[in-house]
mmCIF file with all atom_site columns, C-alpha atoms in Angstrom:
data_model
loop_
_atom_site.group_PDB
_atom_site.id
_atom_site.type_symbol
_atom_site.label_atom_id
_atom_site.label_alt_id
_atom_site.label_comp_id
_atom_site.label_asym_id
_atom_site.label_entity_id
_atom_site.label_seq_id
_atom_site.pdbx_PDB_ins_code
_atom_site.Cartn_x
_atom_site.Cartn_y
_atom_site.Cartn_z
_atom_site.occupancy
_atom_site.B_iso_or_equiv
_atom_site.pdbx_formal_charge
_atom_site.auth_seq_id
_atom_site.auth_comp_id
_atom_site.auth_asym_id
_atom_site.auth_atom_id
_atom_site.pdbx_PDB_model_num
ATOM 1   C CA . UNK A 1 1   ? 1.078   -16.020 -48.975 1.00 55.00 ? 130 UNK A CA 1
ATOM 2   C CA . UNK A 1 2   ? 1.094   -12.466 -47.798 1.00 72.00 ? 131 UNK A CA 1
ATOM 3   C CA . UNK A 1 3   ? -2.155  -13.113 -46.054 1.00 77.00 ? 132 UNK A CA 1
ATOM 4   C CA . UNK A 1 4   ? -0.293  -16.087 -44.289 1.00 78.00 ? 133 UNK A CA 1
ATOM 5   C CA . UNK A 1 5   ? 2.726   -13.781 -43.042 1.00 78.00 ? 134 UNK A CA 1
ATOM 6   C CA . UNK A 1 6   ? 0.277   -11.315 -41.756 1.00 81.00 ? 135 UNK A CA 1
ATOM 7   C CA . UNK A 1 7   ? -1.566  -13.985 -39.826 1.00 82.00 ? 136 UNK A CA 1
ATOM 8   C CA . UNK A 1 8   ? 1.638   -15.139 -38.325 1.00 79.00 ? 137 UNK A CA 1
ATOM 9   C CA . UNK A 1 9   ? 2.974   -11.678 -37.675 1.00 83.00 ? 138 UNK A CA 1
ATOM 10  C CA . UNK A 1 10  ? -0.465  -10.910 -35.712 1.00 84.00 ? 139 UNK A CA 1
ATOM 11  C CA . UNK A 1 11  ? -0.142  -14.249 -33.785 1.00 82.00 ? 140 UNK A CA 1
ATOM 12  C CA . UNK A 1 12  ? 3.427   -13.600 -32.906 1.00 80.00 ? 141 UNK A CA 1
ATOM 13  C CA . UNK A 1 13  ? 2.562   -9.934  -31.917 1.00 84.00 ? 142 UNK A CA 1
ATOM 14  C CA . UNK A 1 14  ? -0.246  -11.318 -29.614 1.00 83.00 ? 143 UNK A CA 1
ATOM 15  C CA . UNK A 1 15  ? 1.429   -14.068 -28.151 1.00 81.00 ? 144 UNK A CA 1
ATOM 16  C CA . UNK A 1 16  ? 4.348   -11.280 -27.155 1.00 79.00 ? 145 UNK A CA 1
ATOM 17  C CA . UNK A 1 17  ? 1.658   -8.989  -25.853 1.00 81.00 ? 146 UNK A CA 1
ATOM 18  C CA . UNK A 1 18  ? 0.438   -11.790 -23.416 1.00 77.00 ? 147 UNK A CA 1
ATOM 19  C CA . UNK A 1 19  ? 3.610   -12.730 -22.338 1.00 77.00 ? 148 UNK A CA 1
ATOM 20  C CA . UNK A 1 20  ? 4.404   -8.999  -21.291 1.00 76.00 ? 149 UNK A CA 1
ATOM 21  C CA . UNK A 1 21  ? 1.276   -8.763  -19.507 1.00 74.00 ? 150 UNK A CA 1
ATOM 22  C CA . UNK A 1 22  ? 2.028   -12.245 -17.552 1.00 73.00 ? 151 UNK A CA 1
ATOM 23  C CA . UNK A 1 23  ? 5.514   -10.659 -16.685 1.00 75.00 ? 152 UNK A CA 1
ATOM 24  C CA . UNK A 1 24  ? 4.131   -7.199  -15.772 1.00 73.00 ? 153 UNK A CA 1
ATOM 25  C CA . UNK A 1 25  ? 1.354   -8.879  -13.243 1.00 72.00 ? 154 UNK A CA 1
ATOM 26  C CA . UNK A 1 26  ? 3.988   -11.373 -11.926 1.00 76.00 ? 155 UNK A CA 1
ATOM 27  C CA . UNK A 1 27  ? 6.502   -7.875  -11.418 1.00 77.00 ? 156 UNK A CA 1
ATOM 28  C CA . UNK A 1 28  ? 3.540   -6.179  -9.645  1.00 76.00 ? 157 UNK A CA 1
ATOM 29  C CA . UNK A 1 29  ? 2.820   -9.127  -7.724  1.00 78.00 ? 158 UNK A CA 1
ATOM 30  C CA . UNK A 1 30  ? 6.248   -9.147  -6.353  1.00 79.00 ? 159 UNK A CA 1
ATOM 31  C CA . UNK A 1 31  ? 6.320   -5.585  -5.450  1.00 79.00 ? 160 UNK A CA 1
ATOM 32  C CA . UNK A 1 32  ? 3.072   -6.484  -3.367  1.00 83.00 ? 161 UNK A CA 1
ATOM 33  C CA . UNK A 1 33  ? 4.943   -9.165  -1.641  1.00 83.00 ? 162 UNK A CA 1
ATOM 34  C CA . UNK A 1 34  ? 7.995   -7.065  -0.954  1.00 84.00 ? 163 UNK A CA 1
ATOM 35  C CA . UNK A 1 35  ? 5.541   -4.533  0.503   1.00 85.00 ? 164 UNK A CA 1
ATOM 36  C CA . UNK A 1 36  ? 3.733   -6.916  2.697   1.00 84.00 ? 165 UNK A CA 1
ATOM 37  C CA . UNK A 1 37  ? 6.969   -8.226  4.126   1.00 84.00 ? 166 UNK A CA 1
ATOM 38  C CA . UNK A 1 38  ? 8.294   -4.607  4.757   1.00 85.00 ? 167 UNK A CA 1
ATOM 39  C CA . UNK A 1 39  ? 4.932   -3.741  6.445   1.00 85.00 ? 168 UNK A CA 1
ATOM 40  C CA . UNK A 1 40  ? 4.662   -6.841  8.402   1.00 85.00 ? 169 UNK A CA 1
ATOM 41  C CA . UNK A 1 41  ? 8.348   -5.965  9.956   1.00 83.00 ? 170 UNK A CA 1
ATOM 42  C CA . UNK A 1 42  ? 7.518   -2.533  10.622  1.00 85.00 ? 171 UNK A CA 1
ATOM 43  C CA . UNK A 1 43  ? 4.072   -3.448  12.395  1.00 83.00 ? 172 UNK A CA 1
ATOM 44  C CA . UNK A 1 44  ? 5.954   -6.062  14.401  1.00 84.00 ? 173 UNK A CA 1
ATOM 45  C CA . UNK A 1 45  ? 8.804   -3.865  15.359  1.00 82.00 ? 174 UNK A CA 1
ATOM 46  C CA . UNK A 1 46  ? 6.044   -1.480  16.689  1.00 81.00 ? 175 UNK A CA 1
ATOM 47  C CA . UNK A 1 47  ? 4.361   -4.352  18.625  1.00 80.00 ? 176 UNK A CA 1
ATOM 48  C CA . UNK A 1 48  ? 7.797   -5.216  20.132  1.00 82.00 ? 177 UNK A CA 1
ATOM 49  C CA . UNK A 1 49  ? 8.829   -2.008  20.845  1.00 81.00 ? 178 UNK A CA 1
ATOM 50  C CA . UNK A 1 50  ? 9.137   -2.432  24.483  1.00 78.00 ? 179 UNK A CA 1
ATOM 51  C CA . UNK A 1 51  ? 11.527  -5.298  23.958  1.00 80.00 ? 180 UNK A CA 1
ATOM 52  C CA . UNK A 1 52  ? 13.270  -3.689  21.223  1.00 82.00 ? 181 UNK A CA 1
ATOM 53  C CA . UNK A 1 53  ? 13.755  -0.295  22.613  1.00 82.00 ? 182 UNK A CA 1
ATOM 54  C CA . UNK A 1 54  ? 16.704  -1.068  24.694  1.00 84.00 ? 183 UNK A CA 1
ATOM 55  C CA . UNK A 1 55  ? 18.294  -3.395  22.064  1.00 86.00 ? 184 UNK A CA 1
ATOM 56  C CA . UNK A 1 56  ? 21.046  -2.476  19.481  1.00 88.00 ? 185 UNK A CA 1
ATOM 57  C CA . UNK A 1 57  ? 18.111  -1.890  16.926  1.00 84.00 ? 186 UNK A CA 1
ATOM 58  C CA . UNK A 1 58  ? 16.650  0.597   19.234  1.00 84.00 ? 187 UNK A CA 1
ATOM 59  C CA . UNK A 1 59  ? 18.086  3.833   18.137  1.00 86.00 ? 188 UNK A CA 1
ATOM 60  C CA . UNK A 1 60  ? 17.685  3.073   14.576  1.00 85.00 ? 189 UNK A CA 1
ATOM 61  C CA . UNK A 1 61  ? 14.021  2.204   14.860  1.00 84.00 ? 190 UNK A CA 1
ATOM 62  C CA . UNK A 1 62  ? 13.488  5.085   17.207  1.00 84.00 ? 191 UNK A CA 1
ATOM 63  C CA . UNK A 1 63  ? 14.550  7.410   14.069  1.00 86.00 ? 192 UNK A CA 1
ATOM 64  C CA . UNK A 1 64  ? 12.442  5.608   11.791  1.00 84.00 ? 193 UNK A CA 1
ATOM 65  C CA . UNK A 1 65  ? 9.233   5.930   13.889  1.00 86.00 ? 194 UNK A CA 1
ATOM 66  C CA . UNK A 1 66  ? 9.900   9.509   14.611  1.00 87.00 ? 195 UNK A CA 1
ATOM 67  C CA . UNK A 1 67  ? 9.685   10.517  11.120  1.00 87.00 ? 196 UNK A CA 1
ATOM 68  C CA . UNK A 1 68  ? 6.636   8.413   10.612  1.00 86.00 ? 197 UNK A CA 1
ATOM 69  C CA . UNK A 1 69  ? 4.361   9.561   13.600  1.00 87.00 ? 198 UNK A CA 1
ATOM 70  C CA . UNK A 1 70  ? 3.869   12.668  15.952  1.00 87.00 ? 199 UNK A CA 1
ATOM 71  C CA . UNK A 1 71  ? 4.383   9.895   18.846  1.00 84.00 ? 200 UNK A CA 1
ATOM 72  C CA . UNK A 1 72  ? 2.011   11.371  21.369  1.00 85.00 ? 201 UNK A CA 1
ATOM 73  C CA . UNK A 1 73  ? 2.205   9.160   24.192  1.00 83.00 ? 202 UNK A CA 1
ATOM 74  C CA . UNK A 1 74  ? -1.781  9.873   25.113  1.00 84.00 ? 203 UNK A CA 1
ATOM 75  C CA . UNK A 1 75  ? -2.811  8.754   21.557  1.00 86.00 ? 204 UNK A CA 1
ATOM 76  C CA . UNK A 1 76  ? -0.847  5.728   21.557  1.00 86.00 ? 205 UNK A CA 1
ATOM 77  C CA . UNK A 1 77  ? -1.598  2.276   22.544  1.00 84.00 ? 206 UNK A CA 1
ATOM 78  C CA . UNK A 1 78  ? -0.001  0.840   25.550  1.00 85.00 ? 207 UNK A CA 1
ATOM 79  C CA . UNK A 1 79  ? 1.644   -2.392  25.636  1.00 81.00 ? 208 UNK A CA 1
ATOM 80  C CA . UNK A 1 80  ? 3.634   -3.958  28.608  1.00 79.00 ? 209 UNK A CA 1
ATOM 81  C CA . UNK A 1 81  ? 3.611   -0.710  30.355  1.00 82.00 ? 210 UNK A CA 1
ATOM 82  C CA . UNK A 1 82  ? 4.867   1.633   27.682  1.00 81.00 ? 211 UNK A CA 1
ATOM 83  C CA . UNK A 1 83  ? 3.372   3.294   24.950  1.00 84.00 ? 212 UNK A CA 1
ATOM 84  C CA . UNK A 1 84  ? 3.637   2.019   21.300  1.00 84.00 ? 213 UNK A CA 1
ATOM 85  C CA . UNK A 1 85  ? 6.479   4.162   19.241  1.00 88.00 ? 214 UNK A CA 1
ATOM 86  C CA . UNK A 1 86  ? 3.621   5.182   17.107  1.00 88.00 ? 215 UNK A CA 1
ATOM 87  C CA . UNK A 1 87  ? -0.095  6.549   17.670  1.00 89.00 ? 216 UNK A CA 1
ATOM 88  C CA . UNK A 1 88  ? -3.092  4.333   17.233  1.00 90.00 ? 217 UNK A CA 1
ATOM 89  C CA . UNK A 1 89  ? -4.274  6.044   14.002  1.00 91.00 ? 218 UNK A CA 1
ATOM 90  C CA . UNK A 1 90  ? -0.723  5.512   12.629  1.00 90.00 ? 219 UNK A CA 1
ATOM 91  C CA . UNK A 1 91  ? -0.904  1.947   13.751  1.00 90.00 ? 220 UNK A CA 1
ATOM 92  C CA . UNK A 1 92  ? -4.275  1.427   11.867  1.00 92.00 ? 221 UNK A CA 1
ATOM 93  C CA . UNK A 1 93  ? -2.660  3.320   8.893   1.00 93.00 ? 222 UNK A CA 1
ATOM 94  C CA . UNK A 1 94  ? 0.259   0.449   8.845   1.00 91.00 ? 223 UNK A CA 1
ATOM 95  C CA . UNK A 1 95  ? -2.201  -2.120  9.455   1.00 91.00 ? 224 UNK A CA 1
ATOM 96  C CA . UNK A 1 96  ? -4.375  -0.857  6.600   1.00 93.00 ? 225 UNK A CA 1
ATOM 97  C CA . UNK A 1 97  ? -1.176  -0.945  4.121   1.00 91.00 ? 226 UNK A CA 1
ATOM 98  C CA . UNK A 1 98  ? -0.716  -4.321  5.466   1.00 90.00 ? 227 UNK A CA 1
ATOM 99  C CA . UNK A 1 99  ? -4.203  -5.432  4.632   1.00 91.00 ? 228 UNK A CA 1
ATOM 100 C CA . UNK A 1 100 ? -4.007  -3.609  0.945   1.00 90.00 ? 229 UNK A CA 1
ATOM 101 C CA . UNK A 1 101 ? -0.952  -5.466  0.397   1.00 88.00 ? 230 UNK A CA 1
ATOM 102 C CA . UNK A 1 102 ? -2.070  -8.792  1.465   1.00 88.00 ? 231 UNK A CA 1
ATOM 103 C CA . UNK A 1 103 ? -5.412  -8.227  -0.908  1.00 88.00 ? 232 UNK A CA 1
ATOM 104 C CA . UNK A 1 104 ? -3.356  -7.432  -3.571  1.00 85.00 ? 233 UNK A CA 1
ATOM 105 C CA . UNK A 1 105 ? -1.066  -10.655 -3.453  1.00 84.00 ? 234 UNK A CA 1
ATOM 106 C CA . UNK A 1 106 ? -4.217  -12.737 -3.353  1.00 84.00 ? 235 UNK A CA 1
ATOM 107 C CA . UNK A 1 107 ? -5.236  -10.931 -6.537  1.00 80.00 ? 236 UNK A CA 1
ATOM 108 C CA . UNK A 1 108 ? -7.917  -8.291  -5.224  1.00 80.00 ? 237 UNK A CA 1
ATOM 109 C CA . UNK A 1 109 ? -6.532  -5.608  -7.221  1.00 75.00 ? 238 UNK A CA 1
ATOM 110 C CA . UNK A 1 110 ? -8.163  -7.148  -10.380 1.00 75.00 ? 239 UNK A CA 1
ATOM 111 C CA . UNK A 1 111 ? -11.766 -6.332  -8.965  1.00 78.00 ? 240 UNK A CA 1
ATOM 112 C CA . UNK A 1 112 ? -13.475 -3.293  -10.148 1.00 78.00 ? 241 UNK A CA 1
ATOM 113 C CA . UNK A 1 113 ? -13.598 -1.665  -6.501  1.00 81.00 ? 242 UNK A CA 1
ATOM 114 C CA . UNK A 1 114 ? -9.640  -1.563  -6.490  1.00 83.00 ? 243 UNK A CA 1
ATOM 115 C CA . UNK A 1 115 ? -9.686  1.719   -8.256  1.00 88.00 ? 244 UNK A CA 1
ATOM 116 C CA . UNK A 1 116 ? -8.720  5.375   -7.522  1.00 90.00 ? 245 UNK A CA 1
ATOM 117 C CA . UNK A 1 117 ? -12.154 6.331   -6.517  1.00 93.00 ? 246 UNK A CA 1
ATOM 118 C CA . UNK A 1 118 ? -12.437 3.928   -3.633  1.00 94.00 ? 247 UNK A CA 1
ATOM 119 C CA . UNK A 1 119 ? -8.917  4.904   -2.470  1.00 94.00 ? 248 UNK A CA 1
ATOM 120 C CA . UNK A 1 120 ? -9.818  8.483   -2.467  1.00 96.00 ? 249 UNK A CA 1
ATOM 121 C CA . UNK A 1 121 ? -13.032 7.685   -0.421  1.00 96.00 ? 250 UNK A CA 1
ATOM 122 C CA . UNK A 1 122 ? -11.295 5.613   2.109   1.00 96.00 ? 251 UNK A CA 1
ATOM 123 C CA . UNK A 1 123 ? -8.605  8.393   2.640   1.00 96.00 ? 252 UNK A CA 1
ATOM 124 C CA . UNK A 1 124 ? -11.177 11.086  2.881   1.00 96.00 ? 253 UNK A CA 1
ATOM 125 C CA . UNK A 1 125 ? -13.057 8.852   5.706   1.00 94.00 ? 254 UNK A CA 1
ATOM 126 C CA . UNK A 1 126 ? -9.886  9.098   7.628   1.00 95.00 ? 255 UNK A CA 1
ATOM 127 C CA . UNK A 1 127 ? -9.548  12.666  7.071   1.00 94.00 ? 256 UNK A CA 1
ATOM 128 C CA . UNK A 1 128 ? -13.088 13.087  8.279   1.00 94.00 ? 257 UNK A CA 1
ATOM 129 C CA . UNK A 1 129 ? -12.420 11.464  11.445  1.00 91.00 ? 258 UNK A CA 1
ATOM 130 C CA . UNK A 1 130 ? -9.084  13.537  11.709  1.00 90.00 ? 259 UNK A CA 1
ATOM 131 C CA . UNK A 1 131 ? -11.551 16.725  11.264  1.00 92.00 ? 260 UNK A CA 1
ATOM 132 C CA . UNK A 1 132 ? -13.586 15.153  14.027  1.00 89.00 ? 261 UNK A CA 1
ATOM 133 C CA . UNK A 1 133 ? -10.923 14.786  16.391  1.00 85.00 ? 262 UNK A CA 1
ATOM 134 C CA . UNK A 1 134 ? -9.265  18.342  15.628  1.00 86.00 ? 263 UNK A CA 1
ATOM 135 C CA . UNK A 1 135 ? -12.497 20.177  16.310  1.00 89.00 ? 264 UNK A CA 1
ATOM 136 C CA . UNK A 1 136 ? -13.071 18.068  19.607  1.00 83.00 ? 265 UNK A CA 1
ATOM 137 C CA . UNK A 1 137 ? -16.103 15.989  18.285  1.00 86.00 ? 266 UNK A CA 1
ATOM 138 C CA . UNK A 1 138 ? -14.138 12.813  19.069  1.00 82.00 ? 267 UNK A CA 1
ATOM 139 C CA . UNK A 1 139 ? -11.726 12.638  22.109  1.00 81.00 ? 268 UNK A CA 1
ATOM 140 C CA . UNK A 1 140 ? -7.937  12.348  20.637  1.00 71.00 ? 269 UNK A CA 1
ATOM 141 C CA . UNK A 1 141 ? -7.444  9.392   22.991  1.00 75.00 ? 270 UNK A CA 1
ATOM 142 C CA . UNK A 1 142 ? -10.418 7.683   21.691  1.00 82.00 ? 271 UNK A CA 1
ATOM 143 C CA . UNK A 1 143 ? -8.586  4.263   20.063  1.00 83.00 ? 272 UNK A CA 1
ATOM 144 C CA . UNK A 1 144 ? -11.800 2.450   19.155  1.00 87.00 ? 273 UNK A CA 1
ATOM 145 C CA . UNK A 1 145 ? -12.483 5.188   16.763  1.00 88.00 ? 274 UNK A CA 1
ATOM 146 C CA . UNK A 1 146 ? -8.734  5.975   15.491  1.00 90.00 ? 275 UNK A CA 1
ATOM 147 C CA . UNK A 1 147 ? -7.635  2.741   14.590  1.00 92.00 ? 276 UNK A CA 1
ATOM 148 C CA . UNK A 1 148 ? -10.270 1.660   12.202  1.00 94.00 ? 277 UNK A CA 1
ATOM 149 C CA . UNK A 1 149 ? -10.052 5.135   10.570  1.00 94.00 ? 278 UNK A CA 1
ATOM 150 C CA . UNK A 1 150 ? -6.348  4.855   10.379  1.00 94.00 ? 279 UNK A CA 1
ATOM 151 C CA . UNK A 1 151 ? -6.810  1.060   8.711   1.00 95.00 ? 280 UNK A CA 1
ATOM 152 C CA . UNK A 1 152 ? -9.509  2.558   6.249   1.00 96.00 ? 281 UNK A CA 1
ATOM 153 C CA . UNK A 1 153 ? -6.876  5.250   5.287   1.00 96.00 ? 282 UNK A CA 1
ATOM 154 C CA . UNK A 1 154 ? -3.934  2.897   5.038   1.00 94.00 ? 283 UNK A CA 1
ATOM 155 C CA . UNK A 1 155 ? -5.844  0.793   2.655   1.00 95.00 ? 284 UNK A CA 1
ATOM 156 C CA . UNK A 1 156 ? -6.900  3.544   0.632   1.00 95.00 ? 285 UNK A CA 1
ATOM 157 C CA . UNK A 1 157 ? -3.545  4.897   0.554   1.00 94.00 ? 286 UNK A CA 1
ATOM 158 C CA . UNK A 1 158 ? -2.419  1.531   -0.486  1.00 92.00 ? 287 UNK A CA 1
ATOM 159 C CA . UNK A 1 159 ? -5.100  1.134   -3.235  1.00 93.00 ? 288 UNK A CA 1
ATOM 160 C CA . UNK A 1 160 ? -3.939  4.597   -4.560  1.00 93.00 ? 289 UNK A CA 1
ATOM 161 C CA . UNK A 1 161 ? -0.107  3.831   -4.782  1.00 90.00 ? 290 UNK A CA 1
ATOM 162 C CA . UNK A 1 162 ? -0.489  0.538   -6.275  1.00 87.00 ? 291 UNK A CA 1
ATOM 163 C CA . UNK A 1 163 ? -3.040  1.977   -9.046  1.00 88.00 ? 292 UNK A CA 1
ATOM 164 C CA . UNK A 1 164 ? -0.549  4.810   -9.946  1.00 87.00 ? 293 UNK A CA 1
ATOM 165 C CA . UNK A 1 165 ? 2.217   2.305   -10.097 1.00 83.00 ? 294 UNK A CA 1
ATOM 166 C CA . UNK A 1 166 ? 0.070   -0.116  -12.285 1.00 79.00 ? 295 UNK A CA 1
ATOM 167 C CA . UNK A 1 167 ? -0.743  2.792   -14.705 1.00 82.00 ? 296 UNK A CA 1
ATOM 168 C CA . UNK A 1 168 ? 2.716   4.032   -14.956 1.00 81.00 ? 297 UNK A CA 1
ATOM 169 C CA . UNK A 1 169 ? 3.880   0.443   -15.788 1.00 74.00 ? 298 UNK A CA 1
ATOM 170 C CA . UNK A 1 170 ? 1.006   0.414   -18.270 1.00 72.00 ? 299 UNK A CA 1
ATOM 171 C CA . UNK A 1 171 ? 1.899   3.781   -19.956 1.00 60.00 ? 300 UNK A CA 1
ATOM 172 C CA . UNK A 1 172 ? 5.284   2.725   -20.404 1.00 55.00 ? 301 UNK A CA 1
ATOM 173 C CA . UNK A 1 173 ? 4.133   -0.602  -21.796 1.00 51.00 ? 302 UNK A CA 1
ATOM 174 C CA . UNK A 1 174 ? 1.986   1.207   -24.136 1.00 51.00 ? 303 UNK A CA 1
ATOM 175 C CA . UNK A 1 175 ? 4.529   3.532   -25.413 1.00 50.00 ? 304 UNK A CA 1
ATOM 176 C CA . UNK A 1 176 ? 6.923   0.427   -25.796 1.00 53.00 ? 305 UNK A CA 1
ATOM 177 C CA . UNK A 1 177 ? 4.463   -1.478  -27.790 1.00 54.00 ? 306 UNK A CA 1
ATOM 178 C CA . UNK A 1 178 ? 3.527   1.619   -29.934 1.00 54.00 ? 307 UNK A CA 1
ATOM 179 C CA . UNK A 1 179 ? 7.169   1.969   -30.644 1.00 51.00 ? 308 UNK A CA 1
ATOM 180 C CA . UNK A 1 180 ? 7.557   -1.661  -31.571 1.00 49.00 ? 309 UNK A CA 1
ATOM 181 C CA . UNK A 1 181 ? 4.138   -1.479  -33.828 1.00 54.00 ? 310 UNK A CA 1
ATOM 182 C CA . UNK A 1 182 ? 5.928   1.783   -35.550 1.00 53.00 ? 311 UNK A CA 1
ATOM 183 C CA . UNK A 1 183 ? 8.899   -0.747  -36.328 1.00 51.00 ? 312 UNK A CA 1
ATOM 184 C CA . UNK A 1 184 ? 7.338   -3.680  -37.708 1.00 49.00 ? 313 UNK A CA 1
#
């Protein structure tokens, strides 16, 4: 009888852990979805800046963009005769964040390459690009280099942030399950 009870308890615990894993992945996917929407709105506002600048949203967006980027007009893309509110590298970073959120929602974060070393490598490539510009090897207004470098850095940043969140959620879950096992 005790063997049957132990087996039932083990099956119950395994089912509870599987359900907890499903809930955790749904929560993480919802976070990625929220990030995807927020980043899409941010990039859309940057691309539509020439229309939004003089609207009632203009001053609020101006403050938002001011905190995000240095906003040097010679390093910004120009649309409809006006510079975008963020430079080309920051535009690439937001596009990289957006790509990261999209890939995560599609399930790519479960792949082995979606890890902290990959994120650090991509952010490091953006840092190397920044150093090339800082020391004059690459001109500061060369958008063909700044946008892809920013996109790689943004993707790397998104990977790092998402992995840290998953690790924190995983640790909390591991601590909770250890406490639950101690209670049983």
